[in-house]
Coordinates of C-alpha atoms in Angstrom, one line a residue:
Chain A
X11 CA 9.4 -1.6 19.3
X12 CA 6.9 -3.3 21.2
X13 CA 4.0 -0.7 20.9
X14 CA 4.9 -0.8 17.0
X15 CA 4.8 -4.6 16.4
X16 CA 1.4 -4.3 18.7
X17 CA 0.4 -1.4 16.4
X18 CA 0.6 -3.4 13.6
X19 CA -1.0 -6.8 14.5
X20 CA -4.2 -5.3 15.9
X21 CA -4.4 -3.1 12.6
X22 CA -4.2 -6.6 11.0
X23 CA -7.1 -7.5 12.9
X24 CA -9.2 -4.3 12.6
X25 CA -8.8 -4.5 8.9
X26 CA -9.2 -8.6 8.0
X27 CA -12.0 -8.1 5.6
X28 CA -10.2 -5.3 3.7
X29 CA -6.8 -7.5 3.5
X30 CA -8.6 -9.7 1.7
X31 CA -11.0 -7.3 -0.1
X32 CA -7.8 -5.9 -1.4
X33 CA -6.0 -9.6 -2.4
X34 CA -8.8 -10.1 -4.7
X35 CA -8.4 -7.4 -6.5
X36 CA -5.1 -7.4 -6.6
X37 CA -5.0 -10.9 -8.1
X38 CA -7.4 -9.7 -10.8
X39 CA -5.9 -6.9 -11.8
X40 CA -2.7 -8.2 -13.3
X41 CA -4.7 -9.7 -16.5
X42 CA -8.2 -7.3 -16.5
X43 CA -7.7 -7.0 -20.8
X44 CA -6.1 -10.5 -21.6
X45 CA -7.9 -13.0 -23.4
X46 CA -6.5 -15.7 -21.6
X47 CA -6.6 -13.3 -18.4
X48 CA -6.4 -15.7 -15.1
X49 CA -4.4 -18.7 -17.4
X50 CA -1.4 -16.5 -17.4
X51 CA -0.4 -16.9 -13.8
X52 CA -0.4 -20.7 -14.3
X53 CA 0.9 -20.2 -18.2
X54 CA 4.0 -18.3 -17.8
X55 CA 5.3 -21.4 -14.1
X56 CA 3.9 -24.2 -16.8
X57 CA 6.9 -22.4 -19.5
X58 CA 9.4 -21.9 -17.2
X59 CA 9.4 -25.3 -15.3
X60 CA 9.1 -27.1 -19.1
X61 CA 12.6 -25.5 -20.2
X62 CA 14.2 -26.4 -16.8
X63 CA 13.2 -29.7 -16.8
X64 CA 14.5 -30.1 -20.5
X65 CA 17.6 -27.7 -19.9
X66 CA 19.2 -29.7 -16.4
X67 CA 17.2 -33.3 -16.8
X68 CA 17.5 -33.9 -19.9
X69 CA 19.9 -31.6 -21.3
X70 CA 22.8 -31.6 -18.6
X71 CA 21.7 -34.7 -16.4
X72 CA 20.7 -37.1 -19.1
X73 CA 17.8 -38.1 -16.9
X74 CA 20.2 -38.9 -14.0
X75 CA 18.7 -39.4 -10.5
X76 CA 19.0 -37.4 -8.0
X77 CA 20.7 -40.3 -5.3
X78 CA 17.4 -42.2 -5.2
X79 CA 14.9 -39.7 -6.6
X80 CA 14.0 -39.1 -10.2
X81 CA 15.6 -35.6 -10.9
X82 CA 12.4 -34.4 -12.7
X83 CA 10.5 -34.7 -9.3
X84 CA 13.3 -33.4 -7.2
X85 CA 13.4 -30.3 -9.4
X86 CA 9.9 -29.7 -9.5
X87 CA 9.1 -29.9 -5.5
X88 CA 11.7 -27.4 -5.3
X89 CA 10.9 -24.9 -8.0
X90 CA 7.3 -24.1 -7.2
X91 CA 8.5 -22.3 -4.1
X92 CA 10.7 -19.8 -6.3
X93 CA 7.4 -18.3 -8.5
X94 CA 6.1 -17.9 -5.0
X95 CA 9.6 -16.4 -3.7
X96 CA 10.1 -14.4 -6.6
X97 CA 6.5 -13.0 -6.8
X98 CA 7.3 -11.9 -3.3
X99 CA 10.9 -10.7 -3.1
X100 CA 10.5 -8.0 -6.2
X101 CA 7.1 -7.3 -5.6
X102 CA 7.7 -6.7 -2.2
X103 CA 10.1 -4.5 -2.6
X104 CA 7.5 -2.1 -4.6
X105 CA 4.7 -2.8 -3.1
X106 CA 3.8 0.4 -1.3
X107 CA 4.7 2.6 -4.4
X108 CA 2.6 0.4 -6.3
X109 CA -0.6 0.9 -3.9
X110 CA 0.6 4.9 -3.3
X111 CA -2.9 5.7 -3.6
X112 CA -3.4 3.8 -0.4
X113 CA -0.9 5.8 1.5
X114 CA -1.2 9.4 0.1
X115 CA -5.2 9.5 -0.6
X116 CA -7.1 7.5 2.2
X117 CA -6.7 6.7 5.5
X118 CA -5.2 3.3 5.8
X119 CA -2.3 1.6 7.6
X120 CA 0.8 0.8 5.2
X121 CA 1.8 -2.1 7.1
X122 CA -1.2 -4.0 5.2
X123 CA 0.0 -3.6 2.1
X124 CA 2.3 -6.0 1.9
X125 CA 0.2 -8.9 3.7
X126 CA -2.3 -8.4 0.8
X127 CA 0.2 -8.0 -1.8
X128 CA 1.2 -11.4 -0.3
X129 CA -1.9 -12.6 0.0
X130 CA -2.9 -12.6 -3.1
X131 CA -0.1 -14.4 -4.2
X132 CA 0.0 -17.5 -1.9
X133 CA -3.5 -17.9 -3.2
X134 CA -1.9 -18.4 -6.7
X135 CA 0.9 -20.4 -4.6
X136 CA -1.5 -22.8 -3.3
X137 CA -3.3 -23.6 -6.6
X138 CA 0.4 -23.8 -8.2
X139 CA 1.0 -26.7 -5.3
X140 CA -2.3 -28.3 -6.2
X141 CA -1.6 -29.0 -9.7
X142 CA 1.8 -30.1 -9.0
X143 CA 0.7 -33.0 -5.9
X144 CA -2.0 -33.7 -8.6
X145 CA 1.4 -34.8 -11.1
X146 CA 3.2 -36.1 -8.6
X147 CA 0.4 -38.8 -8.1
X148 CA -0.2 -38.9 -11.3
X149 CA 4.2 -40.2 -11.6
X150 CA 3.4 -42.2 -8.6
X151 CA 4.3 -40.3 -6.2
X152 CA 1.6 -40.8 -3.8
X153 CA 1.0 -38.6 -0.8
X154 CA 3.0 -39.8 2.6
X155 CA 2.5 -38.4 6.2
X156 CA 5.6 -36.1 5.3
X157 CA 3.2 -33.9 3.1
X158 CA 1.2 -33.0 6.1
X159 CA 4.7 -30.7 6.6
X160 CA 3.8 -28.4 3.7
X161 CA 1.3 -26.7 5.4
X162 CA 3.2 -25.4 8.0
X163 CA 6.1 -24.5 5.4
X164 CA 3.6 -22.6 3.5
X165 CA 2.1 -20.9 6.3
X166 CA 5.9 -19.7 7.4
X167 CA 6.9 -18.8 3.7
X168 CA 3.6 -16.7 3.6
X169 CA 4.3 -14.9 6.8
X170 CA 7.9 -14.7 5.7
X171 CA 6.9 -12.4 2.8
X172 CA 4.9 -10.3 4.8
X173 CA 7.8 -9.5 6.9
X174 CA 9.8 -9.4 3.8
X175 CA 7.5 -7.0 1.8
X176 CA 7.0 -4.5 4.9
X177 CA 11.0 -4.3 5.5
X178 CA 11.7 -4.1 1.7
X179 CA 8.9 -2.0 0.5
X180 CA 9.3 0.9 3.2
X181 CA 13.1 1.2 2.1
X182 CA 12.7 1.2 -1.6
X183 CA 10.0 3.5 -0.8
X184 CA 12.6 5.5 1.1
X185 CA 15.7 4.8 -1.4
X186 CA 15.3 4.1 -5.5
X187 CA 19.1 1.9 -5.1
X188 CA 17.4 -0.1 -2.8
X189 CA 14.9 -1.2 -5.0
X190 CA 17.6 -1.4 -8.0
X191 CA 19.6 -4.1 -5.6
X192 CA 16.3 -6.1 -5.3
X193 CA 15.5 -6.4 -8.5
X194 CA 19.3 -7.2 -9.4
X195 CA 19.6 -9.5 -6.4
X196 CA 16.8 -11.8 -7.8
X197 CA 18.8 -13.6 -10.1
X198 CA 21.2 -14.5 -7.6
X199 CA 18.5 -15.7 -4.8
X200 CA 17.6 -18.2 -7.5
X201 CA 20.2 -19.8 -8.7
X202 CA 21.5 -20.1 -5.0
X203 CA 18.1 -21.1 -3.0
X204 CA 19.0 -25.2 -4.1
X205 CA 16.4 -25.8 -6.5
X206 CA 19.0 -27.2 -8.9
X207 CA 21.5 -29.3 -7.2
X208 CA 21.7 -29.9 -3.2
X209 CA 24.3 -28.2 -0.9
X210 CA 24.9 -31.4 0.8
X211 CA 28.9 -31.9 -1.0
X212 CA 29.7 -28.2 -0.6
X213 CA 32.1 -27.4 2.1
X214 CA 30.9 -26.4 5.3
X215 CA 31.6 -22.3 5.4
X216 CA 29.7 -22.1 2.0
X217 CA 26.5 -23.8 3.5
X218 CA 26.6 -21.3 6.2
X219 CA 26.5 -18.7 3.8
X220 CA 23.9 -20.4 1.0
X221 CA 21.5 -21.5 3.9
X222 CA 21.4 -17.6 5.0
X223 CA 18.8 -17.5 2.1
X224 CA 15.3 -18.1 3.8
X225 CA 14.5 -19.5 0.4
X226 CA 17.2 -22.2 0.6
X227 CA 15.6 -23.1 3.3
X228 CA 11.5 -23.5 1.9
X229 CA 13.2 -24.9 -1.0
X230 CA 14.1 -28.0 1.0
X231 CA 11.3 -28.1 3.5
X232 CA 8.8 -28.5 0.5
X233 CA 11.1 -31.0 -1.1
X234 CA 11.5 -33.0 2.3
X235 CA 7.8 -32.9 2.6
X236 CA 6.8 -33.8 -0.9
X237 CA 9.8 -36.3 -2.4
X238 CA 12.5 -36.9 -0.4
X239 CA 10.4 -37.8 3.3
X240 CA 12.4 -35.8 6.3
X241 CA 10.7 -34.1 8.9
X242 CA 11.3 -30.7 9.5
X243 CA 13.4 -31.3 12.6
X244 CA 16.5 -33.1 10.7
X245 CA 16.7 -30.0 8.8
X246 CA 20.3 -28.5 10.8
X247 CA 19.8 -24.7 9.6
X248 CA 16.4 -24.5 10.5
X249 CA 17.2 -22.4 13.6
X250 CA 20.0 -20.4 11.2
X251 CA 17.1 -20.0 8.9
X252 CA 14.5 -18.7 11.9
X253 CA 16.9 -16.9 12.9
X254 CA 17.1 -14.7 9.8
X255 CA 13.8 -14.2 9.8
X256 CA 12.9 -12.2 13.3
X257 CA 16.3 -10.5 12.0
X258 CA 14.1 -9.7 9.4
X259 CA 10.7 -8.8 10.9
X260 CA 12.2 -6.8 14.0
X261 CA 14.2 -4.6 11.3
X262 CA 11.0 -4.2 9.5
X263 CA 9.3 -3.3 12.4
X264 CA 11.5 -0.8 13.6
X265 CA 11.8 0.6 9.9
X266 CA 8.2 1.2 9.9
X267 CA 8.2 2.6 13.2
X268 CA 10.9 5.3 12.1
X269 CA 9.5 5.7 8.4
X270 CA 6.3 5.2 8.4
X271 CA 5.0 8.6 9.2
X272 CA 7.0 10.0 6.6
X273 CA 6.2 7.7 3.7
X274 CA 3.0 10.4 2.5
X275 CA 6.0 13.0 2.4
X276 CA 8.0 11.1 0.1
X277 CA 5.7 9.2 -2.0
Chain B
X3 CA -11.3 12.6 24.6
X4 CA -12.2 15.1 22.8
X5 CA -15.9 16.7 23.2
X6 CA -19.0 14.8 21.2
X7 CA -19.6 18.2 19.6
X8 CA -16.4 18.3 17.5
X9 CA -16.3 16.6 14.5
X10 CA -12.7 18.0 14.1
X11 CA -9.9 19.4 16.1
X12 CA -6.8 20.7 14.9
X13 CA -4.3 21.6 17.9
X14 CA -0.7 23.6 17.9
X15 CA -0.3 21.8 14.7
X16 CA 3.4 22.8 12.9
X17 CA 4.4 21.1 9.5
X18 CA 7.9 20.7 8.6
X19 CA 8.7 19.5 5.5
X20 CA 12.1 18.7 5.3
X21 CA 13.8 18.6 2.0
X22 CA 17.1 16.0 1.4
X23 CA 19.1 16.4 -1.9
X24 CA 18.6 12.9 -2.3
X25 CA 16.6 10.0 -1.1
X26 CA 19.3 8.3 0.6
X27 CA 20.0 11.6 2.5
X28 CA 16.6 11.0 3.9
X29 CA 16.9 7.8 5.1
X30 CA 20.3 8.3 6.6
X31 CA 18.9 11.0 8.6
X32 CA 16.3 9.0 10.1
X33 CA 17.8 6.1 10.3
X34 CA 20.8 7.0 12.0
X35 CA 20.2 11.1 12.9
X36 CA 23.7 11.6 11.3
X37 CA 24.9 15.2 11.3
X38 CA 26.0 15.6 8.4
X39 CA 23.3 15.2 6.2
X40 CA 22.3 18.6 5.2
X41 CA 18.5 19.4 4.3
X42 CA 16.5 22.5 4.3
X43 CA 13.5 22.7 6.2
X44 CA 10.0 23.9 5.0
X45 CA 7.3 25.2 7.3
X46 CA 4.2 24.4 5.5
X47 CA 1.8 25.2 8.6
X48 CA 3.0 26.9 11.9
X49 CA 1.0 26.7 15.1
X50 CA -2.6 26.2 13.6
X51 CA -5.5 25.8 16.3
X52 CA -9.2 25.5 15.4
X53 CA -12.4 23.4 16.3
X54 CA -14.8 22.5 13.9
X55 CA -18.2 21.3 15.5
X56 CA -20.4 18.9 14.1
X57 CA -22.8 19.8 11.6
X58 CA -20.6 23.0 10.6
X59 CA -19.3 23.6 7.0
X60 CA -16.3 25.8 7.1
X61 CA -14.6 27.6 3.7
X62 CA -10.5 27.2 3.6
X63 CA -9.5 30.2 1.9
X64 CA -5.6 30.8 1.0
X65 CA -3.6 30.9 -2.1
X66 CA -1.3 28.6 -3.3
X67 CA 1.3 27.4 -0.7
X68 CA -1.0 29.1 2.1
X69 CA -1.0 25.3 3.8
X70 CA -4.5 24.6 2.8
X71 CA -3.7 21.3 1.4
X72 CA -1.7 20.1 4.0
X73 CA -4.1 20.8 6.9
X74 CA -6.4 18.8 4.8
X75 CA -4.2 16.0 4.7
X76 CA -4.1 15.8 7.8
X77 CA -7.3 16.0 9.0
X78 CA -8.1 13.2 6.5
X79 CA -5.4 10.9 7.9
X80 CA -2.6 10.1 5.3
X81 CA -0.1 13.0 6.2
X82 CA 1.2 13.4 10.2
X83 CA 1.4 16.8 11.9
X84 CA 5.2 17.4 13.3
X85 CA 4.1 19.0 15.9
X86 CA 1.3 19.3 17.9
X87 CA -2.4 17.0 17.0
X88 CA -5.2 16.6 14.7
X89 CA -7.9 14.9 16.1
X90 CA -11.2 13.5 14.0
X91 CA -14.8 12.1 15.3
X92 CA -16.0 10.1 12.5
X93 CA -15.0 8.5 9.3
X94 CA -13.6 11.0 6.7
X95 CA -14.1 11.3 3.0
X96 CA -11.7 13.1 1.1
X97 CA -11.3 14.4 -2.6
X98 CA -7.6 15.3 -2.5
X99 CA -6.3 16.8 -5.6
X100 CA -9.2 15.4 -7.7
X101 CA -8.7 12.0 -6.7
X102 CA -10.2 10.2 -4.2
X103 CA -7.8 7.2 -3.8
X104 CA -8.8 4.7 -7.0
X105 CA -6.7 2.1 -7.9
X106 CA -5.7 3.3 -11.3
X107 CA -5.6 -0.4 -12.7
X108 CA -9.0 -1.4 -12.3
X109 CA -12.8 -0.5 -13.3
X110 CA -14.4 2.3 -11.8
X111 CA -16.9 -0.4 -10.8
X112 CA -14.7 -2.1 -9.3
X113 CA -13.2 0.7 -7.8
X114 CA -16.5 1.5 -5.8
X115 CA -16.5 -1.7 -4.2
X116 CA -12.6 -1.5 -3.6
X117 CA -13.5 2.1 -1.9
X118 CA -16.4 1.3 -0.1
X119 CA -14.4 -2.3 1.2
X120 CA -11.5 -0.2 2.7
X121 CA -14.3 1.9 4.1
X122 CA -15.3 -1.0 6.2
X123 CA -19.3 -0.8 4.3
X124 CA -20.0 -4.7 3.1
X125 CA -20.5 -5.4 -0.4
X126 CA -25.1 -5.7 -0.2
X127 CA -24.6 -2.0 0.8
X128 CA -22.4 -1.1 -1.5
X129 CA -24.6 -2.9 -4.6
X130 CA -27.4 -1.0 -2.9
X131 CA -25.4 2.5 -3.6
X132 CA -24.1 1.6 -6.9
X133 CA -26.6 2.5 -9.2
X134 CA -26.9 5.8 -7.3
X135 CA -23.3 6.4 -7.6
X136 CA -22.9 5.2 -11.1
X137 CA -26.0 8.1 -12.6
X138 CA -24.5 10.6 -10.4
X139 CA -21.2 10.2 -12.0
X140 CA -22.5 10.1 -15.9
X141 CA -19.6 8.2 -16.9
X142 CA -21.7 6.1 -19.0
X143 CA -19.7 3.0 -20.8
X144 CA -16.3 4.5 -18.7
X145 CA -17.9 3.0 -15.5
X146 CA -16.1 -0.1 -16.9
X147 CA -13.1 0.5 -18.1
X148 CA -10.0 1.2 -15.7
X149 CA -9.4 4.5 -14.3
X150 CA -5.9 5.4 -16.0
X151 CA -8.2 5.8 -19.2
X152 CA -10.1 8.4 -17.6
X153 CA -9.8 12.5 -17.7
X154 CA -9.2 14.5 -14.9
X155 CA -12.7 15.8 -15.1
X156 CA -14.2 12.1 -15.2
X157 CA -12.0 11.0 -12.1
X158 CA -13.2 14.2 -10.5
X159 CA -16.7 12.9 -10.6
X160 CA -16.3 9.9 -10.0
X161 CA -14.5 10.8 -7.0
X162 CA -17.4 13.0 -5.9
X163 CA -19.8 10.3 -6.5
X164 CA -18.4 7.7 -4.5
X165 CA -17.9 10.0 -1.5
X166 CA -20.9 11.7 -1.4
X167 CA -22.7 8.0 -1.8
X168 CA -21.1 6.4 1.0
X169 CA -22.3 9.0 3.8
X170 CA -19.7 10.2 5.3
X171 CA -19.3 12.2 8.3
X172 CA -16.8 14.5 7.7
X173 CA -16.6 15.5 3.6
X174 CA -13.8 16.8 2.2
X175 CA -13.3 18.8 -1.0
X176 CA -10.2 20.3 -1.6
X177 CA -10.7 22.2 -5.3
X178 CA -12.6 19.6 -6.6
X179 CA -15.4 21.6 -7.7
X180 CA -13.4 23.2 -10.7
X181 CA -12.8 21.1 -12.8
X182 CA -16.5 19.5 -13.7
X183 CA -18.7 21.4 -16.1
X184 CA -21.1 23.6 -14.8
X185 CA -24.3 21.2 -14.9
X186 CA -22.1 18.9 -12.8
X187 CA -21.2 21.1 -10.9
X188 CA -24.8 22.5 -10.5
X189 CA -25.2 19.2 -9.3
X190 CA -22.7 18.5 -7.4
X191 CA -23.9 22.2 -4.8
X192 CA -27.5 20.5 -4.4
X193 CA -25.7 17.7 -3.3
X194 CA -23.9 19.5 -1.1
X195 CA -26.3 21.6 0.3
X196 CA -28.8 19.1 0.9
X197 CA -25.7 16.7 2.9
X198 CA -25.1 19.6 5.0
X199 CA -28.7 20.0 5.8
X200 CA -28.9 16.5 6.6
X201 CA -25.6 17.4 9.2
X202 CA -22.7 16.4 7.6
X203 CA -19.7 18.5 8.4
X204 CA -18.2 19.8 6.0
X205 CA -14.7 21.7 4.7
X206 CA -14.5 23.3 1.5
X207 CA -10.6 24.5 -0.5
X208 CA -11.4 27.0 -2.9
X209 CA -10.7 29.7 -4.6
X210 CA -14.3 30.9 -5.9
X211 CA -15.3 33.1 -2.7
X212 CA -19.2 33.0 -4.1
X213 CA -18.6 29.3 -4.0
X214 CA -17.7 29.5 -0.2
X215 CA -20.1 31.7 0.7
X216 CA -23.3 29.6 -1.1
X217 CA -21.7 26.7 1.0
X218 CA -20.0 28.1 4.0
X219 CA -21.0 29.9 7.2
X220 CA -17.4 29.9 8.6
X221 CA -14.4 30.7 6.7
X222 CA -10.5 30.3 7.8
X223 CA -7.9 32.3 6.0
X224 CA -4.3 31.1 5.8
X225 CA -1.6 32.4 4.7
X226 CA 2.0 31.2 4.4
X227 CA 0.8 28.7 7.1
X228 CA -0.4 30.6 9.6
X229 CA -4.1 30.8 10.0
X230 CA -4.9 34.8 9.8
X231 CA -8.5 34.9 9.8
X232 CA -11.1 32.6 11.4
X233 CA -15.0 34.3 11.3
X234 CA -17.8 34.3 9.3
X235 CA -17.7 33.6 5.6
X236 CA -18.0 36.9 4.4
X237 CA -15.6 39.0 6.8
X238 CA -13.5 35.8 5.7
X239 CA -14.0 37.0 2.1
X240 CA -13.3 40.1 2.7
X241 CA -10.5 40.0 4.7
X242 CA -9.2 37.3 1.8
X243 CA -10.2 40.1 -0.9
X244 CA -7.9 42.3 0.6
X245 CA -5.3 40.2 1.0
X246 CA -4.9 39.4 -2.6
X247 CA -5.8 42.4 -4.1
X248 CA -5.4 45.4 -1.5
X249 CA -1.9 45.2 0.1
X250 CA 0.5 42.9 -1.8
X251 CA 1.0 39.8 0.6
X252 CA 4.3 39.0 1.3
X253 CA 5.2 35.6 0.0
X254 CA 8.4 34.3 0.5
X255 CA 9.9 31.5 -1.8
X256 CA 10.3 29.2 1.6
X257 CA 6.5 28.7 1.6
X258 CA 5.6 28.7 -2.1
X259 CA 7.4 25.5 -2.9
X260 CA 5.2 23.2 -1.1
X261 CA 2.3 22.5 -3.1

């Protein structure tokens, strides 16, 4: 278990320049042929956040607060985590069998692929978050020593769908219902991470279950950080939330370490 | 270690395939070893030993199913023997099945510098080889647009381009010859010829036995994954001639369904 989690981090380190190498042109190669090409990864968040803000602010909220917070803020330091999440959560799970040419035709370590595949979209991630601290000071919102959390939230949400993407890409590699219950599963990791309405109300057992989601869990960090000032610390499932992921990452290792010879076979 | 001389060493190596109904089978196997999962196994290669110094350019002669491909696989890294070792001094280039490893999506521009990244060789070396590699492939306006839109034939030279370009030590060509027209591939032997001059070692799938001999001094015969024949090229030929045309070769199904 050991030797494979050592296995992969020095890979990591052998092969930097090519993680990166390959995040670029993984980020450009979603629009190569577009007109618009780059504009799309900010067009289709910009669409999506316009008709949530219009469908539960104004639509179903009336442009109720949030306790002391304007709703429209509260929404929006939570929802820029889901592109991220969702980005990450399907396309970690295909991955590898997008990049099989990297496994079945050259010499390279799989458990890269999903860093880069990552990679490439925190990069998007972090200009995402740049736009949006840019409105929120624009609204008046202006930054607090609480933002200085989001870093660190962003670094662990990054790592997160590393883990993530090498667990769930070696077994729907492995098994096509696997990748079915990802893709199917998405829906339901969305409208349950909290980036609507808070679990504060809800009854105990249900928390335990909703706060299971690592993305419940980013949600409010990046909402603590940006809108509603908490540190990190006061969040109670925080050590639930860790907890799920070296779950996670120690499952993904051993996967790898029991699949990952076999993955040219099957591909 | 193995010895500076040997560019490749292949060692007891055994390849079982196994083959699940489904791919849950699979991973319920592996995950859990249960024993009830039933599978059929597949020996693609069975105890195959051979060195292959440096410098030396050796002819892998077989039909289909022999267990040529696999052993290349291995050798270049993205398939693992079952049993037994493959051992390689050097960085590899392969043309597997025609294609080299491009990313289907993007240019074959930008598929050089995506090759030659992952190959560890910085981008100022890379823009040095391009133009090099662009001639040699003739893809003219192609070189630009992404690599799904290309034929097989175009794919095979690009793939030929880019890994003769980036100097390899060990070159591999499995078949790859075929399929280019015969000015390419005119091209493509003075290429070779003058690389192995220049000491590259090199190993060579085919099925045109002048081909292997123009190339080869050392030929391998295999044959429902066992290596039969390792000698010079043309006692390989010969003793490859025969097996195809003189006495029928027995075949069975077991190995034929591998490649």
């Amino acid at each position: 278990m050991f030797e494979a989690l050592r296995e992969i981090i020095s890979d990591h380190i052998k092969y930097w320049k090519q993680v990166f190498r390959l995040a670029k042109s993984d980020m450009k190669k979603g629009h190569t042929g577009s007109t618009l090409g780059w504009a799309w990864e900010f067009a289709s968040p910009a669409v999506r956040i316009a008709v949530y803000v219009f469908a539960f602010s104004i639509g179903l909220r009336q442009n109720q607060p949030i306790g002391e917070f304007s709703y429209f803020y509260w929404l929006l330091s939570g929802i820029i985590v889901w592109f991220f999440a969702q980005k990450t959560y399907v396309g970690g799970a295909g991955c590898i069998k997008k990049y099989k040419f990297l496994v079945t035709k050259i010499k390279f370590p799989v458990s890269l692929i999903p860093t880069f595949t990552s990679l490439a979209q925190l990069l998007v991630h972090l200009i995402i978050v740049g736009i949006i601290m840019v409105i929120f000071v624009i609204g008046g919102h202006f930054p607090t020593v609480y933002w200085l959390q989001l870093p660190v939230y962003i670094l662990v949400n990054f790592l997160f769908a590393c883990s993530w993407g090498l667990f769930a890409g070696v077994l729907s590699t492995m098994s096509k219902d696997f990748q079915e219950l990802i893709r199917s599963t998405s829906m339901a990791i969305f409208w349950l991470s909290g980036i609507f309405f808070s679990f504060e109300q809800m009854p105990m057992w249900v928390q335990i279950i909703l706060n299971l989601n690592p993305v419940a869990v980013v949600v409010r960090g990046y909402r603590n950080s940006l809108i509603t000032d908490q540190w990190f610390f006061n969040d109670p499932w925080l050590l639930e939330c860790l907890a799920v992921y070296i779950v996670i990452t120690l499952v993904a290792v051993k996967l790898y370490k029991k699949l990952g010879k076999e993955l040219p076979d099957v591909l | 270690m193995i010895n500076d001389n040997i560019a490749i060493q292949v060692k007891n190596v055994t390849k079982v395939y196994k083959l699940f109904k489904k791919d849950s089978e699979r991973l319920k196997y592996k995950m859990f070893h249960s024993k009830k999962v039933k599978f059929t196994e597949k020996r693609a290669l069975d105890n195959v030993s051979f060195d292959i110094h440096k410098g030396e350019a050796v002819a892998l002669l077989g039909k289909n199913g022999a267990g040529k491909s696999t052993l290349l696989k291995m050798i270049t890294g993205v398939a693992y023997p079952t049993f037994g070792t493959v051992r390689v001094n050097g960085n590899v280039s392969a043309l597997l099945e025609l294609t080299t490893g491009f990313d289907p999506e993007i240019t074959g521009r930008e598929n050089i510098y995506l090759k030659g990244g992952i190959l560890g060789i910085d981008d100022a070396k890379i823009k040095e080889l391009e133009p090099e590699i662009v001639e040699f492939a003739e893809l003219g306006d192609y070189i630009d647009q992404p690599v799904k839109k290309y034929s097989s034939g175009m794919k095979a030279r690009l793939g030929f381009a880019v890994n003769i370009n980036l100097k390899p030590d060990v070159l591999i060509v499995d078949e790859a010859l075929s399929v280019g027209d015969k000015v390419f591939r005119m091209k493509c032997k003075d290429k070779i010829a003058s690389m192995i001059e220049k000491g590259v070692t090199f190993l060579f799938v085919t099925h045109s036995q002048s081909e292997a001999i123009l190339f080869c001094k050392r030929g391998i015969v295999m044959r429902n994954g066992h290596m039969v024949f390792d000698g010079p090229i043309k006692e390989a030929a010969k003793y490859y001639q025969n097996m195809t045309t003189g006495k029928p070769a027995i075949i069975s199904k077991e190995v034929t369904s591998y490649e």
